[in-house]
């Protein structure tokens, strides 16, 4: 069956490019909410990008855990 989240990557550019596709009304719509939070808050966007750069040398599972905590905190700020 169809998966509610897809990651598309390409190496056609000089920088890393990836696109996430999220199915409407799936459990992954929080990615869209997080995207919108970053679009509205440039300071938070800069912190997120700094965190990703500072963590880029870590193993993938640790890198994802660090990013997930940041995303959860940002989403939690909206729910309060």
PDB file of N, CA and C in Angstrom, residues 34 37-51 53 70 74 77:
ATOM      1  N   UNK A  34       5.670  21.665  11.812  1.00  0.00           N
ATOM      2  CA  UNK A  34       7.030  22.089  12.139  1.00  0.00           C
ATOM      3  C   UNK A  34       7.580  23.009  11.061  1.00  0.00           C
ATOM      4  N   UNK A  37       6.120  26.376  11.560  1.00  0.00           N
ATOM      5  CA  UNK A  37       6.718  27.046  12.721  1.00  0.00           C
ATOM      6  C   UNK A  37       8.039  27.695  12.318  1.00  0.00           C
ATOM      7  N   UNK A  38       8.872  26.943  11.593  1.00  0.00           N
ATOM      8  CA  UNK A  38      10.167  27.485  11.167  1.00  0.00           C
ATOM      9  C   UNK A  38       9.995  28.651  10.199  1.00  0.00           C
ATOM     10  N   UNK A  39       9.000  28.595   9.351  1.00  0.00           N
ATOM     11  CA  UNK A  39       8.751  29.696   8.408  1.00  0.00           C
ATOM     12  C   UNK A  39       8.364  30.982   9.132  1.00  0.00           C
ATOM     13  N   UNK A  40       7.692  30.844  10.278  1.00  0.00           N
ATOM     14  CA  UNK A  40       7.239  32.019  11.031  1.00  0.00           C
ATOM     15  C   UNK A  40       8.279  32.539  12.021  1.00  0.00           C
ATOM     16  N   UNK A  41       9.288  31.726  12.342  1.00  0.00           N
ATOM     17  CA  UNK A  41      10.223  32.089  13.398  1.00  0.00           C
ATOM     18  C   UNK A  41      11.652  31.912  12.895  1.00  0.00           C
ATOM     19  N   UNK A  42      12.214  32.980  12.364  1.00  0.00           N
ATOM     20  CA  UNK A  42      13.552  32.902  11.775  1.00  0.00           C
ATOM     21  C   UNK A  42      14.619  32.542  12.805  1.00  0.00           C
ATOM     22  N   UNK A  43      14.463  33.006  14.033  1.00  0.00           N
ATOM     23  CA  UNK A  43      15.435  32.684  15.086  1.00  0.00           C
ATOM     24  C   UNK A  43      15.430  31.181  15.364  1.00  0.00           C
ATOM     25  N   UNK A  44      14.254  30.580  15.426  1.00  0.00           N
ATOM     26  CA  UNK A  44      14.160  29.140  15.645  1.00  0.00           C
ATOM     27  C   UNK A  44      14.731  28.373  14.452  1.00  0.00           C
ATOM     28  N   UNK A  45      14.499  28.865  13.250  1.00  0.00           N
ATOM     29  CA  UNK A  45      15.065  28.253  12.045  1.00  0.00           C
ATOM     30  C   UNK A  45      16.589  28.255  12.104  1.00  0.00           C
ATOM     31  N   UNK A  46      17.168  29.373  12.505  1.00  0.00           N
ATOM     32  CA  UNK A  46      18.627  29.443  12.611  1.00  0.00           C
ATOM     33  C   UNK A  46      19.149  28.465  13.663  1.00  0.00           C
ATOM     34  N   UNK A  47      18.442  28.353  14.811  1.00  0.00           N
ATOM     35  CA  UNK A  47      18.847  27.397  15.845  1.00  0.00           C
ATOM     36  C   UNK A  47      18.777  25.970  15.312  1.00  0.00           C
ATOM     37  N   UNK A  48      17.740  25.662  14.558  1.00  0.00           N
ATOM     38  CA  UNK A  48      17.580  24.316  14.000  1.00  0.00           C
ATOM     39  C   UNK A  48      18.710  24.011  13.017  1.00  0.00           C
ATOM     40  N   UNK A  49      19.017  24.959  12.151  1.00  0.00           N
ATOM     41  CA  UNK A  49      20.100  24.748  11.191  1.00  0.00           C
ATOM     42  C   UNK A  49      21.456  24.624  11.894  1.00  0.00           C
ATOM     43  N   UNK A  50      21.676  25.421  12.934  1.00  0.00           N
ATOM     44  CA  UNK A  50      22.911  25.311  13.715  1.00  0.00           C
ATOM     45  C   UNK A  50      23.013  23.935  14.374  1.00  0.00           C
ATOM     46  N   UNK A  51      21.900  23.470  14.929  1.00  0.00           N
ATOM     47  CA  UNK A  51      21.876  22.157  15.564  1.00  0.00           C
ATOM     48  C   UNK A  51      22.209  21.056  14.555  1.00  0.00           C
ATOM     49  N   UNK A  53      23.922  21.333  11.742  1.00  0.00           N
ATOM     50  CA  UNK A  53      25.343  21.426  11.368  1.00  0.00           C
ATOM     51  C   UNK A  53      26.241  20.879  12.470  1.00  0.00           C
ATOM     52  N   UNK A  70      14.382  18.400  19.196  1.00  0.00           N
ATOM     53  CA  UNK A  70      14.180  19.800  18.834  1.00  0.00           C
ATOM     54  C   UNK A  70      12.790  19.990  18.237  1.00  0.00           C
ATOM     55  N   UNK A  74       9.681  22.238  19.673  1.00  0.00           N
ATOM     56  CA  UNK A  74       9.051  23.296  18.877  1.00  0.00           C
ATOM     57  C   UNK A  74       7.548  23.052  18.747  1.00  0.00           C
ATOM     58  N   UNK A  77       5.765  23.962  21.920  1.00  0.00           N
ATOM     59  CA  UNK A  77       5.558  25.403  22.131  1.00  0.00           C
ATOM     60  C   UNK A  77       4.249  25.854  21.516  1.00  0.00           C
TER      61      UNK A  77
END
